[in-house]
Tab-separated table of C-alpha atoms and ligand atoms in Angstrom:
chain	number	residue	atom	x	y	z
A	90	UNK	CA	111.632	81.082	126.656
A	91	UNK	CA	113.949	79.404	129.157
A	92	UNK	CA	114.604	75.664	129.299
A	93	UNK	CA	114.410	73.233	132.232
A	94	UNK	CA	111.079	71.466	131.858
A	95	UNK	CA	110.823	69.792	128.461
A	96	UNK	CA	114.525	70.248	127.797
A	97	UNK	CA	117.233	69.735	130.414
A	98	UNK	CA	120.888	70.685	130.247
A	99	UNK	CA	123.826	69.516	132.359
A	100	UNK	CA	127.330	70.898	131.936
A	101	UNK	CA	130.334	68.906	133.077
A	102	UNK	CA	133.966	68.768	131.950
A	103	UNK	CA	133.388	71.132	129.018
A	104	UNK	CA	130.484	69.047	127.696
A	105	UNK	CA	126.850	70.196	127.703
A	106	UNK	CA	124.373	67.311	127.590
A	107	UNK	CA	120.994	68.566	126.371
A	108	UNK	CA	118.179	66.067	127.010
A	109	UNK	CA	114.744	66.211	125.388
A	110	UNK	CA	112.619	65.331	128.380
A	111	UNK	CA	109.104	64.149	127.476
A	112	UNK	CA	109.574	60.388	127.886
A	113	UNK	CA	105.830	59.681	128.248
A	114	UNK	CA	105.335	61.002	124.695
A	115	UNK	CA	108.604	59.388	123.519
A	116	UNK	CA	110.165	62.877	123.617
A	117	UNK	CA	107.918	64.205	120.842
A	118	UNK	CA	108.617	67.828	119.994
A	119	UNK	CA	105.806	70.249	120.779
A	120	UNK	CA	106.124	74.012	120.356
A	121	UNK	CA	107.300	74.597	123.952
A	122	UNK	CA	109.949	71.891	123.588
A	123	UNK	CA	111.241	73.433	120.353
A	124	UNK	CA	111.490	76.825	122.060
A	125	UNK	CA	113.279	75.331	125.087
A	126	UNK	CA	115.653	73.462	122.784
A	127	UNK	CA	116.479	76.710	121.017
A	128	UNK	CA	117.233	78.440	124.347
A	129	UNK	CA	119.369	75.559	125.641
A	130	UNK	CA	121.342	75.278	122.391
A	131	UNK	CA	122.063	79.011	122.260
A	132	UNK	CA	123.007	79.053	125.959
A	133	UNK	CA	125.411	76.136	125.469
A	134	UNK	CA	126.991	77.789	122.444
A	135	UNK	CA	127.513	81.021	124.377
A	136	UNK	CA	128.819	79.390	127.587
A	137	UNK	CA	132.595	79.683	128.046
A	138	UNK	CA	132.703	76.398	129.993
A	139	UNK	CA	131.120	74.424	127.116
A	140	UNK	CA	133.266	73.116	124.259
A	141	UNK	CA	131.066	70.346	122.820
A	142	UNK	CA	127.309	69.759	122.956
A	143	UNK	CA	125.572	66.365	123.096
A	144	UNK	CA	121.838	66.090	122.367
A	145	UNK	CA	119.910	63.006	123.506
A	146	UNK	CA	116.453	61.865	124.604
A	147	UNK	CA	115.237	60.961	128.086
A	148	UNK	CA	114.697	57.274	128.840
A	149	UNK	CA	115.932	54.240	126.959
A	150	UNK	CA	113.266	53.933	124.268
A	151	UNK	CA	113.324	57.088	122.221
A	152	UNK	CA	115.610	59.868	121.073
A	153	UNK	CA	112.698	61.891	119.651
A	154	UNK	CA	109.646	60.192	118.059
A	155	UNK	CA	108.888	63.223	115.924
A	156	UNK	CA	106.877	66.385	116.127
A	157	UNK	CA	104.020	66.116	118.641
A	158	UNK	CA	101.186	64.612	116.598
A	159	UNK	CA	98.574	65.432	119.258
A	160	UNK	CA	99.481	69.104	119.074
A	161	UNK	CA	99.912	69.127	115.277
A	162	UNK	CA	96.502	67.565	114.583
A	163	UNK	CA	94.662	70.620	115.916
A	164	UNK	CA	96.783	73.305	114.266
A	165	UNK	CA	95.220	75.531	111.623
A	166	UNK	CA	97.069	75.964	108.319
A	167	UNK	CA	98.973	79.080	109.295
A	168	UNK	CA	99.773	77.672	112.742
A	169	UNK	CA	101.147	74.557	111.034
A	170	UNK	CA	103.300	76.804	108.871
A	171	UNK	CA	104.544	78.637	111.974
A	172	UNK	CA	105.470	75.319	113.602
A	173	UNK	CA	107.415	74.257	110.524
A	174	UNK	CA	109.211	77.595	110.470
A	175	UNK	CA	109.992	77.262	114.188
A	176	UNK	CA	111.394	73.736	113.778
A	177	UNK	CA	113.416	74.724	110.709
A	178	UNK	CA	114.780	77.756	112.549
A	179	UNK	CA	115.742	75.797	115.679
A	180	UNK	CA	117.391	73.005	113.700
A	181	UNK	CA	119.157	75.597	111.504
A	182	UNK	CA	120.509	77.210	114.677
A	183	UNK	CA	121.790	73.834	115.904
A	184	UNK	CA	123.385	73.061	112.527
A	185	UNK	CA	125.166	76.429	112.578
A	186	UNK	CA	126.290	76.603	116.221
A	187	UNK	CA	129.975	77.442	116.522
A	188	UNK	CA	130.530	74.405	118.750
A	189	UNK	CA	130.346	70.783	117.598
A	190	UNK	CA	127.083	68.976	118.331
A	191	UNK	CA	126.833	65.194	118.737
A	192	UNK	CA	123.459	63.426	118.563
A	193	UNK	CA	123.373	60.496	121.001
A	194	UNK	CA	120.543	58.568	119.325
A	195	UNK	CA	119.217	56.363	122.097
A	196	UNK	CA	116.126	54.925	120.393
A	197	UNK	CA	113.453	56.107	117.956
A	198	UNK	CA	114.609	59.020	115.793
A	199	UNK	CA	111.512	59.465	113.663
A	200	UNK	CA	110.192	62.419	111.713
A	201	UNK	CA	111.305	65.542	113.570
A	202	UNK	CA	113.596	63.282	115.641
A	203	UNK	CA	115.478	62.091	112.581
A	204	UNK	CA	115.562	65.705	111.413
A	205	UNK	CA	116.995	66.828	114.764
A	206	UNK	CA	119.685	64.132	114.610
A	207	UNK	CA	120.545	65.252	111.059
A	208	UNK	CA	120.922	68.871	112.210
A	209	UNK	CA	123.691	67.701	114.569
A	210	UNK	CA	127.259	67.375	113.287
A	211	UNK	CA	127.763	63.708	114.204
A	212	UNK	CA	125.267	60.901	114.930
A	213	UNK	CA	126.213	58.108	117.325
A	214	UNK	CA	123.483	55.465	117.482
A	215	UNK	CA	122.630	52.876	120.104
A	216	UNK	CA	122.198	49.379	118.604
A	217	UNK	CA	118.517	49.805	119.415
A	218	UNK	CA	118.086	53.069	117.509
A	219	UNK	CA	115.568	53.301	114.671
A	220	UNK	CA	115.568	56.116	112.143
A	221	UNK	CA	112.859	57.147	109.698
A	222	UNK	CA	110.722	59.851	108.122
A	223	UNK	CA	107.197	58.396	108.483
A	224	UNK	CA	105.317	61.661	107.846
A	225	UNK	CA	103.468	60.293	104.780
A	226	UNK	CA	101.525	58.068	107.221
A	227	UNK	CA	100.077	61.290	108.631
A	228	UNK	CA	99.316	63.052	105.365
A	229	UNK	CA	102.299	65.403	105.570
A	230	UNK	CA	105.929	65.493	104.477
A	231	UNK	CA	109.014	66.082	106.616
A	232	UNK	CA	108.690	69.704	107.712
A	233	UNK	CA	111.847	70.367	109.693
A	234	UNK	CA	114.230	70.185	106.684
A	235	UNK	CA	114.176	66.378	106.412
A	236	UNK	CA	113.645	66.366	102.648
A	237	UNK	CA	116.802	68.459	102.347
A	238	UNK	CA	119.164	67.052	104.976
A	239	UNK	CA	118.303	63.373	104.342
A	240	UNK	CA	118.925	63.744	100.601
A	241	UNK	CA	122.230	65.475	101.304
A	242	UNK	CA	123.307	62.762	103.759
A	243	UNK	CA	122.236	59.548	102.027
A	244	UNK	CA	121.534	60.664	98.427
A	245	UNK	CA	118.455	61.641	96.455
A	246	UNK	CA	117.132	58.188	95.531
A	247	UNK	CA	117.541	56.627	98.948
A	248	UNK	CA	116.035	59.687	100.656
A	249	UNK	CA	112.962	59.378	98.404
A	250	UNK	CA	112.775	55.623	99.111
A	251	UNK	CA	112.577	56.206	102.868
A	252	UNK	CA	110.382	59.340	102.696
A	253	UNK	CA	107.844	57.842	100.208
A	254	UNK	CA	107.520	54.550	102.128
A	255	UNK	CA	107.939	55.747	105.689
A	256	UNK	CA	110.105	52.644	106.293
A	257	UNK	CA	112.213	52.660	109.441
A	258	UNK	CA	115.951	52.034	109.262
A	259	UNK	CA	117.758	49.954	111.837
A	260	UNK	CA	120.950	51.390	113.322
A	261	UNK	CA	122.960	49.059	111.077
A	262	UNK	CA	121.137	50.251	107.951
A	263	UNK	CA	121.592	53.872	109.035
A	264	UNK	CA	125.317	53.251	109.465
A	265	UNK	CA	125.594	51.640	106.018
A	266	UNK	CA	123.737	54.581	104.463
A	267	UNK	CA	125.869	57.196	106.220
A	268	UNK	CA	123.036	58.515	108.363
A	269	UNK	CA	124.633	57.150	111.545
A	270	UNK	CA	128.374	57.558	111.999
A	271	UNK	CA	128.915	54.839	114.610
A	272	UNK	CA	126.878	52.205	116.469
A	273	UNK	CA	127.495	51.357	120.116
A	274	UNK	CA	125.849	49.314	122.851
A	275	UNK	CA	122.889	51.210	124.292
A	276	UNK	CA	124.333	51.263	127.793
A	277	UNK	CA	127.608	52.723	126.514
A	278	UNK	CA	126.080	55.411	124.309
A	279	UNK	CA	126.603	58.474	126.486
A	280	UNK	CA	130.070	57.387	127.615
A	281	UNK	CA	131.158	56.898	123.996
A	282	UNK	CA	129.721	60.305	123.071
A	283	UNK	CA	131.568	61.883	126.009
A	284	UNK	CA	134.823	60.205	124.901
A	285	UNK	CA	134.371	61.561	121.371
A	286	UNK	CA	133.606	64.991	122.857
A	287	UNK	CA	136.785	64.843	124.986
A	288	UNK	CA	138.851	63.980	121.920
A	289	UNK	CA	137.402	66.983	120.070
A	290	UNK	CA	137.995	69.189	123.132
A	291	UNK	CA	141.684	68.257	123.080
A	292	UNK	CA	142.043	69.805	119.592
A	293	UNK	CA	142.449	73.480	118.673
A	294	UNK	CA	138.958	75.011	119.113
A	295	UNK	CA	139.204	77.543	116.279
A	296	UNK	CA	140.388	74.799	113.907
A	297	UNK	CA	137.424	72.594	114.865
A	298	UNK	CA	135.027	75.513	114.421
A	299	UNK	CA	136.489	76.459	111.036
A	300	UNK	CA	136.344	72.822	109.895
A	301	UNK	CA	132.630	72.745	110.796
A	302	UNK	CA	131.928	76.000	108.937
A	303	UNK	CA	133.922	74.866	105.926
A	304	UNK	CA	132.114	71.515	105.585
A	305	UNK	CA	128.679	73.052	106.242
A	306	UNK	CA	128.969	76.057	103.948
A	307	UNK	CA	130.965	74.184	101.325
A	308	UNK	CA	128.179	71.644	100.838
A	309	UNK	CA	125.799	74.472	99.941
A	310	UNK	CA	128.159	75.748	97.209
A	311	UNK	CA	129.702	74.508	93.985
A	312	UNK	CA	133.120	72.870	94.434
A	313	UNK	CA	135.209	75.900	93.394
A	314	UNK	CA	133.337	78.205	95.795
A	315	UNK	CA	133.602	75.620	98.592
A	316	UNK	CA	137.337	75.272	98.024
A	317	UNK	CA	137.676	79.085	98.078
A	318	UNK	CA	135.713	79.175	101.350
A	319	UNK	CA	138.032	76.509	102.766
A	320	UNK	CA	141.068	78.677	101.918
A	321	UNK	CA	139.593	81.556	103.952
A	322	UNK	CA	138.748	79.258	106.875
A	323	UNK	CA	142.279	77.823	106.691
A	324	UNK	CA	143.718	81.345	106.737
A	325	UNK	CA	141.685	82.146	109.851
A	326	UNK	CA	143.322	79.157	111.584
A	327	UNK	CA	146.703	80.535	110.509
A	328	UNK	CA	146.052	83.762	112.443
A	329	UNK	CA	145.741	81.908	115.772
A	330	UNK	CA	148.393	81.325	118.396
A	331	UNK	CA	147.061	77.778	118.610
A	332	UNK	CA	148.403	77.172	115.094
A	333	UNK	CA	151.943	78.130	116.216
A	334	UNK	CA	151.464	76.108	119.412
A	335	UNK	CA	150.234	72.993	117.547
A	336	UNK	CA	153.100	73.035	115.073
A	337	UNK	CA	155.705	73.839	117.769
A	338	UNK	CA	154.372	71.039	119.998
A	339	UNK	CA	154.734	68.566	117.138
A	340	UNK	CA	158.328	69.631	116.436
A	341	UNK	CA	159.206	69.644	120.150
A	342	UNK	CA	157.584	66.198	120.600
A	343	UNK	CA	155.203	67.367	123.326
A	344	UNK	CA	151.434	67.663	123.784
A	345	UNK	CA	149.972	70.915	122.498
A	346	UNK	CA	148.401	73.306	124.967
A	347	UNK	CA	145.595	74.951	123.013
A	348	UNK	CA	143.869	78.031	124.389
A	349	UNK	CA	141.328	78.702	121.663
A	350	UNK	CA	142.961	81.872	120.324
B	410	LIG	N1	103.672	62.680	118.999
B	410	LIG	C1	102.906	62.599	120.114
B	410	LIG	N2	102.881	61.505	120.905
B	410	LIG	C2	103.636	60.467	120.539
B	410	LIG	C3	104.444	60.469	119.387
B	410	LIG	C4	104.463	61.667	118.598
B	410	LIG	N3	105.228	61.802	117.501
B	410	LIG	N4	105.064	59.283	119.297
B	410	LIG	C5	104.669	58.560	120.335
B	410	LIG	N5	103.805	59.258	121.093
B	410	LIG	C6	103.144	58.840	122.320
B	410	LIG	C7	102.034	57.817	122.020
B	410	LIG	O1	100.860	58.488	121.624
B	410	LIG	C8	101.910	57.136	123.352
B	410	LIG	O2	101.158	57.960	124.219
B	410	LIG	P1	100.056	57.333	125.239
B	410	LIG	O3	99.114	56.587	124.383
B	410	LIG	O4	100.876	56.444	126.151
B	410	LIG	O5	99.481	58.529	125.919
B	410	LIG	C9	103.336	57.102	123.863
B	410	LIG	O6	104.037	58.113	123.149
B	410	LIG	C10	104.035	55.782	123.619
B	410	LIG	O7	103.911	55.489	122.228
B	410	LIG	P2	103.350	54.085	121.695
B	410	LIG	O8	102.391	53.483	122.651
B	410	LIG	O9	102.886	54.311	120.317
B	410	LIG	O10	104.700	53.232	121.710
B	410	LIG	P3	105.053	51.995	120.774
B	410	LIG	O11	106.290	51.402	121.349
B	410	LIG	O12	103.881	51.095	120.545
B	410	LIG	O13	105.415	52.643	119.357
B	410	LIG	C11	106.468	54.288	117.889
B	410	LIG	C12	106.524	53.524	119.240
B	410	LIG	C13	107.565	55.324	117.909
B	410	LIG	C14	106.696	53.315	116.738
B	410	LIG	C15	105.058	54.943	117.757
B	410	LIG	O14	104.793	55.676	118.942
B	410	LIG	C16	104.972	55.862	116.587
B	410	LIG	O15	104.833	55.436	115.445
B	410	LIG	N6	105.002	57.172	116.866
B	410	LIG	C17	104.815	58.186	115.857
B	410	LIG	C18	106.063	58.290	115.030
B	410	LIG	C19	105.873	59.311	113.957
B	410	LIG	O16	104.988	59.192	113.090
B	410	LIG	N7	106.715	60.309	113.998
B	410	LIG	C20	106.677	61.366	113.007
B	410	LIG	C21	105.849	62.460	113.589
B	410	LIG	S1	105.496	63.627	112.361
B	410	LIG	C22	105.171	70.115	109.952
B	410	LIG	C23	105.756	70.121	111.188
B	410	LIG	C24	106.528	69.106	111.577
B	410	LIG	C25	106.752	68.032	110.765
B	410	LIG	C26	106.149	68.008	109.537
B	410	LIG	C27	105.380	69.049	109.115
B	410	LIG	N8	104.263	71.151	109.630
B	410	LIG	C28	103.594	71.769	110.728
B	410	LIG	C29	103.748	71.249	108.292
B	410	LIG	C30	107.346	66.870	111.324
B	410	LIG	C31	106.481	65.846	111.547
B	410	LIG	C32	106.769	64.720	112.349
B	410	LIG	O17	107.785	64.592	112.985
């Protein structure tokens, strides 16, 4: 499925901004939106003119207020399972894209919205953002990997506290817990995310990609295996011309000109 209705994408200056575009439903994720998000994310990852991806929600109130409850209510058991599998697959794709992904959390990031933000590499929150996993209010549990990613990000006990109660976190609480990485004024959110993206773009692309793979895969392994994986990722960086360029530029006291090879 293509994107362009429920999910928009604009590419400028090496940055793809993907916007979940259902503001009347607070950008809730229905099946079509998940499929469009998958297409947009894969297209951005494959596009030569994209170096960093930003994901945000349309409007000023909500990033994503969760999976679409109206659609979910009428699903039969196996359809519900398919929707969970779809969401887990799409968010797994986002987590494992070669390019860095920044979540610009511009409001409610609840349920599937919190899970989407957690599938991104970095979360920048507007002061007005609210995070939470309120699925227990609906008789379900987080179904797009929230029980897994939240526990990995903020710890087992605190993840259970928020998942069992459905309590919302303010942006400040999310920052203290390590769920948000930075808080900014709402009106500055996209500019700050673009500035962070530009900083990342100025670095050696293969090094950034290998750092992402090393952190992601390493966290799924024991320490010794993660360290061994890091050594291989490090060695891959050593094979690039950008490694020689970066080190030469430092010694010659000039700015490095990275080409991504
Ligand atoms: N789905 C569908 N519509 C939603 C929605 C959602 N998640 N959230 C909000 N809306 C709609 C509202 O119904 C309302 O529509 P109209 O009445 O105007 O037609 C409109 O957006 C504006 O919302 P409110 O009028 O409620 O706005 P308020 O400012 O009063 O409240 C709120 C904002 C975010 C606090 C409130 O809307 C809210 O509590 N929303 C629901 C948040 C939530 O519970 N999110 C978690 C969804 S569950 C699985 C698959 C997936 C998942 C789990 C399992 N399987 C299939 C097993 C994941 C689940 C979730 O994400």
